[in-house]
Tab-separated table of N, CA, C and O in Angstrom:
chain	number	residue	atom	x	y	z
Y	283	GLN	N	13.663	-12.874	9.369
Y	283	GLN	CA	12.860	-12.024	8.273
Y	283	GLN	C	11.750	-11.845	7.730
Y	283	GLN	O	11.546	-13.157	7.292
Y	284	VAL	N	11.081	-10.953	7.580
Y	284	VAL	CA	9.813	-10.882	6.860
Y	284	VAL	C	10.151	-10.422	5.743
Y	284	VAL	O	10.366	-9.130	5.376
Y	285	GLN	N	9.359	-10.994	4.578
Y	285	GLN	CA	9.522	-10.226	3.372
Y	285	GLN	C	7.587	-9.915	2.830
Y	285	GLN	O	6.807	-10.739	3.402
Y	286	LEU	N	7.711	-9.056	2.321
Y	286	LEU	CA	6.708	-8.602	1.798
Y	286	LEU	C	6.338	-8.553	0.065
Y	286	LEU	O	7.582	-8.068	-0.216
Y	287	VAL	N	5.389	-9.405	-0.081
Y	287	VAL	CA	5.617	-9.784	-1.485
Y	287	VAL	C	3.923	-9.291	-2.345
Y	287	VAL	O	3.044	-9.284	-1.801
Y	288	GLU	N	4.190	-8.180	-3.071
Y	288	GLU	CA	3.296	-7.346	-3.764
Y	288	GLU	C	3.216	-8.211	-5.147
Y	288	GLU	O	4.223	-9.277	-6.128
Y	289	SER	N	1.849	-8.109	-5.702
Y	289	SER	CA	1.341	-8.516	-6.689
Y	289	SER	C	0.242	-7.394	-7.440
Y	289	SER	O	-0.218	-6.801	-6.572
Y	290	GLY	N	-0.517	-7.582	-8.668
Y	290	GLY	CA	-1.456	-6.712	-9.098
Y	290	GLY	C	-1.058	-5.846	-9.807
Y	290	GLY	O	-2.118	-4.917	-10.354
Y	291	GLY	N	0.361	-5.387	-10.131
Y	291	GLY	CA	0.213	-4.262	-10.219
Y	291	GLY	C	0.219	-4.429	-12.153
Y	291	GLY	O	-0.375	-5.197	-12.623
Y	292	GLY	N	0.508	-3.131	-13.208
Y	292	GLY	CA	-0.165	-3.516	-14.568
Y	292	GLY	C	-0.009	-2.038	-15.147
Y	292	GLY	O	-0.146	-1.338	-14.498
Y	293	LEU	N	-0.436	-2.280	-16.775
Y	293	LEU	CA	-1.018	-1.203	-17.402
Y	293	LEU	C	-2.396	-1.283	-17.502
Y	293	LEU	O	-2.975	-2.061	-18.151
Y	294	VAL	N	-2.902	0.319	-17.488
Y	294	VAL	CA	-3.855	0.772	-17.556
Y	294	VAL	C	-4.823	1.705	-17.907
Y	294	VAL	O	-3.626	2.569	-17.798
Y	295	GLN	N	-5.633	2.085	-18.781
Y	295	GLN	CA	-5.975	3.264	-19.351
Y	295	GLN	C	-6.464	4.304	-18.320
Y	295	GLN	O	-6.922	3.623	-17.002
Y	296	ALA	N	-6.276	5.372	-18.690
Y	296	ALA	CA	-7.050	6.224	-17.676
Y	296	ALA	C	-8.925	6.315	-17.139
Y	296	ALA	O	-9.218	5.635	-18.423
Y	297	GLY	N	-8.794	6.525	-16.169
Y	297	GLY	CA	-10.350	5.494	-15.477
Y	297	GLY	C	-10.609	4.195	-15.157
Y	297	GLY	O	-11.577	3.798	-14.193
Y	298	GLY	N	-9.681	3.601	-15.402
Y	298	GLY	CA	-9.955	1.764	-15.546
Y	298	GLY	C	-9.194	1.958	-13.681
Y	298	GLY	O	-9.390	2.574	-12.941
Y	299	SER	N	-9.131	0.660	-13.440
Y	299	SER	CA	-9.042	0.023	-12.218
Y	299	SER	C	-7.820	-1.360	-12.125
Y	299	SER	O	-7.720	-1.848	-13.372
Y	300	LEU	N	-7.427	-1.057	-10.763
Y	300	LEU	CA	-6.465	-2.083	-10.357
Y	300	LEU	C	-6.231	-2.900	-8.793
Y	300	LEU	O	-7.027	-1.648	-8.309
Y	301	ARG	N	-5.988	-3.585	-8.875
Y	301	ARG	CA	-5.645	-4.155	-7.505
Y	301	ARG	C	-4.673	-4.708	-7.095
Y	301	ARG	O	-4.670	-5.783	-7.695
Y	302	LEU	N	-4.136	-4.165	-5.956
Y	302	LEU	CA	-2.774	-4.244	-5.541
Y	302	LEU	C	-2.838	-5.632	-4.401
Y	302	LEU	O	-3.971	-5.020	-3.552
Y	303	SER	N	-2.047	-6.402	-4.228
Y	303	SER	CA	-2.257	-7.298	-2.902
Y	303	SER	C	-0.428	-7.173	-2.393
Y	303	SER	O	0.081	-7.215	-3.443
Y	304	CYS	N	-0.790	-7.547	-1.364
Y	304	CYS	CA	0.354	-7.877	-0.493
Y	304	CYS	C	-0.022	-8.496	0.667
Y	304	CYS	O	-0.591	-8.495	1.354
Y	305	ALA	N	1.268	-9.875	0.773
Y	305	ALA	CA	1.341	-10.511	1.691
Y	305	ALA	C	2.823	-10.587	2.373
Y	305	ALA	O	3.886	-10.704	1.652
Y	306	ALA	N	2.466	-11.076	3.700
Y	306	ALA	CA	3.780	-11.109	4.332
Y	306	ALA	C	4.212	-12.545	4.807
Y	306	ALA	O	3.515	-13.362	4.563
Y	307	SER	N	5.460	-13.029	4.237
Y	307	SER	CA	5.765	-14.233	4.169
Y	307	SER	C	5.933	-15.113	5.280
Y	307	SER	O	5.792	-16.571	5.206
Y	308	ARG	N	5.431	-14.477	6.519
Y	308	ARG	CA	5.713	-15.376	7.587
Y	308	ARG	C	4.463	-14.924	8.057
Y	308	ARG	O	4.083	-13.829	8.818
Y	309	ARG	N	3.868	-15.668	8.338
Y	309	ARG	CA	2.047	-15.744	9.246
Y	309	ARG	C	2.200	-15.740	10.325
Y	309	ARG	O	1.271	-15.032	10.695
Y	310	THR	N	3.204	-15.544	10.969
Y	310	THR	CA	3.304	-15.634	12.575
Y	310	THR	C	3.594	-13.801	12.691
Y	310	THR	O	4.050	-13.755	13.864
Y	311	PHE	N	4.155	-13.312	11.681
Y	311	PHE	CA	4.446	-11.840	11.622
Y	311	PHE	C	3.322	-11.110	12.378
Y	311	PHE	O	2.282	-10.942	11.367
Y	312	GLY	N	3.882	-10.425	13.408
Y	312	GLY	CA	2.562	-9.577	13.910
Y	312	GLY	C	2.533	-8.083	13.592
Y	312	GLY	O	3.219	-7.045	14.677
Y	313	SER	N	1.735	-7.616	12.820
Y	313	SER	CA	2.111	-6.363	12.058
Y	313	SER	C	1.110	-5.594	13.112
Y	313	SER	O	-0.425	-6.043	13.223
Y	314	SER	N	1.404	-4.280	13.275
Y	314	SER	CA	0.369	-3.243	13.976
Y	314	SER	C	-0.615	-2.821	12.645
Y	314	SER	O	-1.665	-2.159	12.972
Y	315	ALA	N	-0.020	-2.350	11.537
Y	315	ALA	CA	-0.496	-1.698	10.162
Y	315	ALA	C	0.053	-2.048	9.154
Y	315	ALA	O	1.677	-2.530	9.096
Y	316	MET	N	-0.447	-2.085	8.055
Y	316	MET	CA	-0.004	-2.052	6.853
Y	316	MET	C	-0.362	-1.027	5.719
Y	316	MET	O	-1.484	-0.730	6.323
Y	317	GLY	N	0.331	-1.175	4.764
Y	317	GLY	CA	0.017	0.094	4.196
Y	317	GLY	C	0.868	-0.154	2.860
Y	317	GLY	O	1.492	-0.781	2.363
Y	318	TRP	N	0.549	1.205	1.849
Y	318	TRP	CA	1.086	1.653	0.539
Y	318	TRP	C	1.995	2.634	0.372
Y	318	TRP	O	1.090	3.806	1.114
Y	319	PHE	N	3.120	2.672	0.067
Y	319	PHE	CA	3.571	3.784	-0.818
Y	319	PHE	C	3.790	3.820	-2.334
Y	319	PHE	O	3.660	3.084	-2.967
Y	320	ARG	N	4.028	4.917	-2.840
Y	320	ARG	CA	4.230	5.269	-4.268
Y	320	ARG	C	5.429	5.675	-4.549
Y	320	ARG	O	5.543	7.113	-3.673
Y	321	GLN	N	6.167	6.091	-5.506
Y	321	GLN	CA	6.989	6.656	-6.135
Y	321	GLN	C	6.940	6.401	-7.266
Y	321	GLN	O	7.665	5.822	-8.020
Y	322	ALA	N	6.903	7.711	-7.558
Y	322	ALA	CA	7.244	8.151	-9.399
Y	322	ALA	C	8.505	8.561	-9.911
Y	322	ALA	O	9.470	9.141	-8.890
Y	323	PRO	N	8.758	8.300	-11.280
Y	323	PRO	CA	10.145	8.777	-11.675
Y	323	PRO	C	10.478	10.210	-10.887
Y	323	PRO	O	9.552	11.189	-11.274
Y	324	GLY	N	11.692	10.489	-10.673
Y	324	GLY	CA	12.248	11.828	-10.277
Y	324	GLY	C	11.547	12.619	-9.122
Y	324	GLY	O	11.966	13.470	-8.667
Y	325	LYS	N	10.713	11.569	-8.243
Y	325	LYS	CA	10.124	11.895	-7.226
Y	325	LYS	C	10.505	11.052	-6.018
Y	325	LYS	O	10.514	10.036	-6.108
Y	326	GLU	N	9.969	11.937	-5.044
Y	326	GLU	CA	10.210	11.078	-3.308
Y	326	GLU	C	9.324	10.266	-3.172
Y	326	GLU	O	8.291	10.675	-3.719
Y	327	ARG	N	9.148	9.090	-2.608
Y	327	ARG	CA	8.262	7.988	-2.073
Y	327	ARG	C	7.311	9.151	-1.626
Y	327	ARG	O	7.636	9.506	-0.353
Y	328	GLU	N	6.225	8.636	-1.804
Y	328	GLU	CA	5.047	9.266	-0.883
Y	328	GLU	C	3.564	8.335	0.062
Y	328	GLU	O	3.659	6.896	-0.797
Y	329	PHE	N	3.194	8.822	0.938
Y	329	PHE	CA	2.119	7.687	1.451
Y	329	PHE	C	0.970	7.837	0.141
Y	329	PHE	O	0.840	8.859	-0.154
Y	330	VAL	N	0.401	6.360	0.207
Y	330	VAL	CA	-0.637	6.448	-0.479
Y	330	VAL	C	-2.060	5.842	0.752
Y	330	VAL	O	-2.809	6.711	0.771
Y	331	ALA	N	-2.016	4.936	1.430
Y	331	ALA	CA	-2.789	4.737	2.378
Y	331	ALA	C	-2.288	3.461	3.060
Y	331	ALA	O	-1.023	3.057	2.973
Y	332	ALA	N	-3.095	3.859	4.591
Y	332	ALA	CA	-2.879	2.575	5.329
Y	332	ALA	C	-3.691	2.021	6.250
Y	332	ALA	O	-5.011	2.687	6.422
Y	333	ILE	N	-3.724	1.139	6.755
Y	333	ILE	CA	-4.826	0.407	8.062
Y	333	ILE	C	-4.198	-0.357	8.928
Y	333	ILE	O	-3.293	-0.842	8.965
Y	334	ARG	N	-4.822	0.323	10.015
Y	334	ARG	CA	-4.380	0.045	11.529
Y	334	ARG	C	-5.253	-0.841	12.127
Y	334	ARG	O	-6.343	-0.975	12.081
Y	335	TRP	N	-4.749	-1.853	12.217
Y	335	TRP	CA	-5.523	-3.348	12.393
Y	335	TRP	C	-6.206	-3.027	13.580
Y	335	TRP	O	-7.491	-4.024	13.557
Y	336	SER	N	-5.607	-2.871	15.081
Y	336	SER	CA	-6.142	-2.982	15.823
Y	336	SER	C	-7.652	-1.948	16.271
Y	336	SER	O	-8.277	-2.484	16.927
Y	337	VAL	N	-7.898	-1.101	15.781
Y	337	VAL	CA	-8.858	-0.592	15.185
Y	337	VAL	C	-10.099	-0.290	14.499
Y	337	VAL	O	-10.661	0.521	13.823
Y	338	GLY	N	-9.180	-0.924	12.977
Y	338	GLY	CA	-9.625	-1.405	11.972
Y	338	GLY	C	-9.805	-0.282	11.271
Y	338	GLY	O	-10.435	0.247	9.746
Y	339	SER	N	-8.920	1.227	11.412
Y	339	SER	CA	-9.092	2.764	10.906
Y	339	SER	C	-8.319	2.231	9.616
Y	339	SER	O	-6.923	1.968	9.704
Y	340	THR	N	-8.388	3.262	8.852
Y	340	THR	CA	-8.059	3.564	7.586
Y	340	THR	C	-7.447	5.042	7.740
Y	340	THR	O	-8.405	5.831	7.611
Y	341	TYR	N	-5.929	5.188	6.617
Y	341	TYR	CA	-5.586	6.352	6.298
Y	341	TYR	C	-5.401	6.701	4.781
Y	341	TYR	O	-4.889	5.795	3.946
Y	342	TYR	N	-5.644	7.759	4.522
Y	342	TYR	CA	-5.324	8.072	2.895
Y	342	TYR	C	-4.683	9.289	2.590
Y	342	TYR	O	-5.128	10.459	3.382
Y	343	ALA	N	-4.051	9.233	1.187
Y	343	ALA	CA	-3.458	10.834	1.151
Y	343	ALA	C	-4.697	11.710	0.518
Y	343	ALA	O	-5.424	10.724	-0.444
Y	344	ASP	N	-4.221	12.808	0.715
Y	344	ASP	CA	-5.530	13.358	0.071
Y	344	ASP	C	-5.829	13.297	-1.537
Y	344	ASP	O	-6.549	12.780	-2.272
Y	345	SER	N	-4.678	12.926	-2.273
Y	345	SER	CA	-4.770	12.903	-3.820
Y	345	SER	C	-5.371	11.391	-4.341
Y	345	SER	O	-5.816	11.602	-5.423
Y	346	VAL	N	-5.689	10.606	-3.096
Y	346	VAL	CA	-6.301	9.387	-3.630
Y	346	VAL	C	-7.744	9.234	-2.766
Y	346	VAL	O	-8.271	8.157	-3.012
Y	347	LYS	N	-8.312	9.534	-2.092
Y	347	LYS	CA	-9.458	9.260	-1.242
Y	347	LYS	C	-10.727	9.977	-2.316
Y	347	LYS	O	-10.375	10.412	-3.426
Y	348	GLY	N	-11.289	8.602	-2.190
Y	348	GLY	CA	-12.421	8.343	-2.847
Y	348	GLY	C	-12.214	7.618	-4.123
Y	348	GLY	O	-13.673	7.398	-4.911
Y	349	ARG	N	-10.964	7.437	-4.552
Y	349	ARG	CA	-10.712	6.687	-5.425
Y	349	ARG	C	-9.652	5.298	-5.407
Y	349	ARG	O	-10.270	3.979	-5.629
Y	350	PHE	N	-9.031	4.812	-4.054
Y	350	PHE	CA	-8.638	4.274	-3.696
Y	350	PHE	C	-9.226	3.754	-2.264
Y	350	PHE	O	-9.688	4.550	-1.639
Y	351	THR	N	-9.148	2.016	-1.989
Y	351	THR	CA	-9.443	1.686	-0.937
Y	351	THR	C	-8.604	1.190	-0.549
Y	351	THR	O	-8.202	0.008	-1.093
Y	352	ILE	N	-8.578	0.743	0.543
Y	352	ILE	CA	-7.128	-0.300	1.420
Y	352	ILE	C	-8.062	-1.495	2.226
Y	352	ILE	O	-9.328	-0.876	3.065
Y	353	SER	N	-7.726	-2.718	2.301
Y	353	SER	CA	-8.721	-3.598	2.664
Y	353	SER	C	-7.430	-4.829	3.324
Y	353	SER	O	-6.178	-4.218	3.032
Y	354	GLY	N	-7.788	-5.180	4.263
Y	354	GLY	CA	-7.017	-6.545	4.439
Y	354	GLY	C	-7.409	-7.778	5.456
Y	354	GLY	O	-8.601	-7.249	5.961
Y	355	ASP	N	-6.662	-8.536	5.333
Y	355	ASP	CA	-6.894	-9.569	6.838
Y	355	ASP	C	-5.653	-9.563	7.902
Y	355	ASP	O	-4.559	-10.006	7.170
Y	356	ASN	N	-5.779	-9.638	9.009
Y	356	ASN	CA	-4.801	-9.360	10.117
Y	356	ASN	C	-4.181	-10.329	10.263
Y	356	ASN	O	-3.162	-10.550	10.080
Y	357	ALA	N	-5.631	-11.396	10.226
Y	357	ALA	CA	-4.806	-12.837	10.503
Y	357	ALA	C	-3.874	-13.729	9.347
Y	357	ALA	O	-2.737	-14.344	9.802
Y	358	LYS	N	-3.810	-13.560	8.052
Y	358	LYS	CA	-3.335	-13.714	6.774
Y	358	LYS	C	-1.891	-12.532	6.781
Y	358	LYS	O	-1.338	-12.806	5.899
Y	359	ASN	N	-2.264	-11.452	7.455
Y	359	ASN	CA	-1.209	-10.008	7.181
Y	359	ASN	C	-0.954	-10.046	5.930
Y	359	ASN	O	-0.181	-10.152	5.063
Y	360	THR	N	-2.142	-9.773	5.268
Y	360	THR	CA	-2.472	-9.602	3.555
Y	360	THR	C	-3.117	-8.329	3.793
Y	360	THR	O	-4.253	-7.735	4.291
Y	361	VAL	N	-2.700	-7.194	2.685
Y	361	VAL	CA	-3.644	-6.221	2.637
Y	361	VAL	C	-3.694	-6.052	1.208
Y	361	VAL	O	-2.597	-6.016	0.309
Y	362	TYR	N	-4.665	-5.270	0.494
Y	362	TYR	CA	-4.815	-4.825	-0.925
Y	362	TYR	C	-4.993	-3.396	-0.406
Y	362	TYR	O	-5.483	-2.346	0.096
Y	363	LEU	N	-5.392	-3.042	-2.414
Y	363	LEU	CA	-5.344	-1.907	-2.284
Y	363	LEU	C	-6.222	-1.632	-3.936
Y	363	LEU	O	-5.747	-2.167	-4.809
Y	364	GLN	N	-7.163	-1.165	-3.439
Y	364	GLN	CA	-8.190	-1.259	-5.093
Y	364	GLN	C	-8.105	0.041	-5.314
Y	364	GLN	O	-8.472	0.938	-4.748
Y	365	MET	N	-7.878	0.156	-6.552
Y	365	MET	CA	-7.567	1.516	-6.911
Y	365	MET	C	-8.482	1.692	-8.213
Y	365	MET	O	-8.449	1.232	-9.503
Y	366	ASN	N	-9.266	2.623	-7.866
Y	366	ASN	CA	-10.605	2.885	-9.260
Y	366	ASN	C	-9.954	4.389	-9.964
Y	366	ASN	O	-9.402	4.928	-9.257
Y	367	SER	N	-10.573	4.963	-11.218
Y	367	SER	CA	-10.953	5.838	-11.610
Y	367	SER	C	-9.255	6.404	-11.771
Y	367	SER	O	-9.144	7.782	-11.066
Y	368	LEU	N	-8.471	5.462	-11.923
Y	368	LEU	CA	-7.125	5.929	-12.423
Y	368	LEU	C	-6.920	7.067	-12.785
Y	368	LEU	O	-7.047	6.888	-14.110
Y	369	LYS	N	-5.537	7.932	-12.861
Y	369	LYS	CA	-5.264	9.109	-13.508
Y	369	LYS	C	-3.718	8.750	-13.893
Y	369	LYS	O	-2.791	8.109	-13.049
Y	370	PRO	N	-3.228	9.225	-14.924
Y	370	PRO	CA	-1.619	8.913	-15.584
Y	370	PRO	C	-1.111	9.664	-14.503
Y	370	PRO	O	-0.043	8.941	-14.084
Y	371	GLU	N	-1.077	10.252	-13.222
Y	371	GLU	CA	-0.437	10.545	-12.315
Y	371	GLU	C	-0.200	9.872	-11.287
Y	371	GLU	O	0.535	9.826	-10.666
Y	372	ASP	N	-0.865	8.817	-11.163
Y	372	ASP	CA	-0.876	7.741	-10.302
Y	372	ASP	C	0.161	6.868	-10.686
Y	372	ASP	O	0.030	5.868	-9.702
Y	373	THR	N	0.459	6.880	-11.882
Y	373	THR	CA	1.618	5.955	-12.430
Y	373	THR	C	3.128	6.380	-11.365
Y	373	THR	O	3.233	7.467	-10.998
Y	374	ALA	N	3.397	4.757	-11.164
Y	374	ALA	CA	4.554	4.853	-9.837
Y	374	ALA	C	4.690	3.555	-9.291
Y	374	ALA	O	4.248	2.563	-10.011
Y	375	VAL	N	6.109	3.315	-9.176
Y	375	VAL	CA	5.852	2.128	-8.476
Y	375	VAL	C	5.281	1.957	-7.050
Y	375	VAL	O	5.648	3.261	-6.314
Y	376	TYR	N	4.616	1.291	-6.681
Y	376	TYR	CA	3.856	0.898	-5.468
Y	376	TYR	C	4.407	0.047	-4.655
Y	376	TYR	O	4.715	-1.318	-4.686
Y	377	TYR	N	4.857	0.140	-3.212
Y	377	TYR	CA	5.253	-0.598	-2.274
Y	377	TYR	C	4.652	-0.752	-0.980
Y	377	TYR	O	3.926	0.355	-0.430
Y	378	CYS	N	4.619	-1.766	-0.739
Y	378	CYS	CA	3.648	-2.683	0.403
Y	378	CYS	C	4.945	-2.027	1.680
Y	378	CYS	O	5.669	-2.228	1.547
Y	379	ALA	N	4.217	-1.952	2.639
Y	379	ALA	CA	5.079	-1.430	3.750
Y	379	ALA	C	4.196	-1.810	5.315
Y	379	ALA	O	2.854	-2.478	5.087
Y	380	ALA	N	4.605	-2.302	5.976
Y	380	ALA	CA	4.282	-3.116	7.319
Y	380	ALA	C	5.004	-2.422	8.663
Y	380	ALA	O	6.332	-2.055	8.177
Y	381	ASP	N	4.475	-2.284	9.531
Y	381	ASP	CA	4.782	-1.457	10.965
Y	381	ASP	C	4.522	-2.869	11.823
Y	381	ASP	O	4.082	-3.166	12.337
Y	382	THR	N	5.480	-2.629	12.662
Y	382	THR	CA	5.554	-3.482	13.957
Y	382	THR	C	4.944	-2.819	14.769
Y	382	THR	O	4.245	-3.599	16.220
Y	383	PHE	N	4.809	-1.676	15.026
Y	383	PHE	CA	3.990	-1.118	16.348
Y	383	PHE	C	3.617	0.446	15.843
Y	383	PHE	O	4.079	0.857	15.017
Y	384	TRP	N	2.573	0.976	16.689
Y	384	TRP	CA	1.662	2.268	15.582
Y	384	TRP	C	2.070	3.553	16.154
Y	384	TRP	O	2.730	3.477	17.301
Y	385	THR	N	2.661	4.458	15.668
Y	385	THR	CA	3.271	5.572	16.707
Y	385	THR	C	2.353	6.713	15.689
Y	385	THR	O	2.962	8.175	16.061
Y	386	GLY	N	1.527	6.588	15.090
Y	386	GLY	CA	0.401	7.778	14.391
Y	386	GLY	C	0.969	7.250	13.180
Y	386	GLY	O	-0.244	8.342	12.632
Y	387	ARG	N	1.395	6.884	12.676
Y	387	ARG	CA	1.585	7.272	10.708
Y	387	ARG	C	2.254	5.689	10.758
Y	387	ARG	O	3.231	5.183	11.228
Y	388	ILE	N	2.437	5.355	9.348
Y	388	ILE	CA	2.855	4.100	9.198
Y	388	ILE	C	4.262	4.673	8.494
Y	388	ILE	O	4.556	5.607	8.224
Y	389	ARG	N	5.418	3.574	9.049
Y	389	ARG	CA	6.661	4.274	8.933
Y	389	ARG	C	7.150	3.627	7.920
Y	389	ARG	O	8.224	3.448	6.900
Y	390	GLY	N	6.983	2.175	7.789
Y	390	GLY	CA	7.713	1.094	7.042
Y	390	GLY	C	8.598	0.225	7.819
Y	390	GLY	O	10.030	0.573	6.984
Y	391	ASP	N	8.121	-0.553	8.643
Y	391	ASP	CA	9.631	-1.715	9.663
Y	391	ASP	C	10.238	-2.590	8.571
Y	391	ASP	O	11.191	-2.329	8.273
Y	392	TYR	N	8.998	-2.362	7.414
Y	392	TYR	CA	9.449	-3.554	6.763
Y	392	TYR	C	8.700	-3.021	5.081
Y	392	TYR	O	7.682	-2.409	5.244
Y	393	TRP	N	9.657	-3.418	4.289
Y	393	TRP	CA	8.906	-3.229	2.727
Y	393	TRP	C	8.922	-4.327	1.572
Y	393	TRP	O	9.957	-5.217	1.928
Y	394	GLY	N	8.186	-4.008	0.933
Y	394	GLY	CA	8.129	-5.086	-0.331
Y	394	GLY	C	8.810	-4.251	-1.431
Y	394	GLY	O	9.699	-3.408	-1.461
Y	395	GLN	N	9.485	-5.327	-2.353
Y	395	GLN	CA	10.021	-4.791	-3.637
Y	395	GLN	C	9.177	-3.613	-4.756
Y	395	GLN	O	10.282	-3.329	-5.256
Y	396	GLY	N	8.081	-3.528	-4.298
Y	396	GLY	CA	7.604	-2.736	-5.333
Y	396	GLY	C	6.772	-3.473	-6.429
Y	396	GLY	O	7.555	-4.584	-6.976
Y	397	THR	N	5.724	-2.905	-6.977
Y	397	THR	CA	5.187	-3.356	-8.378
Y	397	THR	C	4.897	-1.880	-8.938
Y	397	THR	O	4.383	-1.141	-8.544
Y	398	GLN	N	5.262	-2.121	-10.219
Y	398	GLN	CA	4.781	-0.859	-11.423
Y	398	GLN	C	3.284	-0.993	-11.531
Y	398	GLN	O	2.704	-1.534	-11.888
Y	399	VAL	N	3.023	0.400	-11.587
Y	399	VAL	CA	1.319	0.740	-12.017
Y	399	VAL	C	1.498	1.888	-13.128
Y	399	VAL	O	2.018	3.184	-12.915
Y	400	THR	N	0.969	1.342	-14.090
Y	400	THR	CA	0.980	2.531	-14.813
Y	400	THR	C	-0.331	2.588	-16.135
Y	400	THR	O	-0.945	1.917	-16.019
Y	401	VAL	N	-0.429	4.493	-15.931
Y	401	VAL	CA	-1.823	4.439	-16.445
Y	401	VAL	C	-1.706	5.425	-17.543
Y	401	VAL	O	-0.709	6.053	-17.564
Y	402	SER	N	-2.146	4.912	-18.537
Y	402	SER	CA	-2.151	5.496	-19.658
Y	402	SER	C	-3.257	6.531	-20.322
Y	402	SER	O	-4.089	6.684	-19.820
Y	403	SER	N	-2.782	7.791	-20.594
Y	403	SER	CA	-3.614	8.470	-21.184
Y	403	SER	C	-4.072	8.326	-22.612
Y	403	SER	O	-4.344	7.903	-23.298
């Protein structure tokens, strides 16, 4: 069983930055893509960003384009989310996700336990 372990969440003021990290517990896990979702209180989980390893393509939700950057190391099954110019509406639990094969979007074959990001105004 593959476990995804996130780190880097916390409390930050609006306009600040945070960097989230996620690593797969098993180095031999061959993911096709990894990414991030988030879920705010009372709302459904939503897609934030993803990276597809084979072509190096990145994908972003419109709400974070230009502010968030996803990157990673396929060989290490590690993905990062650099979050800049944070807004209070970015407050949510952020979940790491990984897929074993690509279908046009990241689905979340595996999930992390989530890390809280809180942006104060």
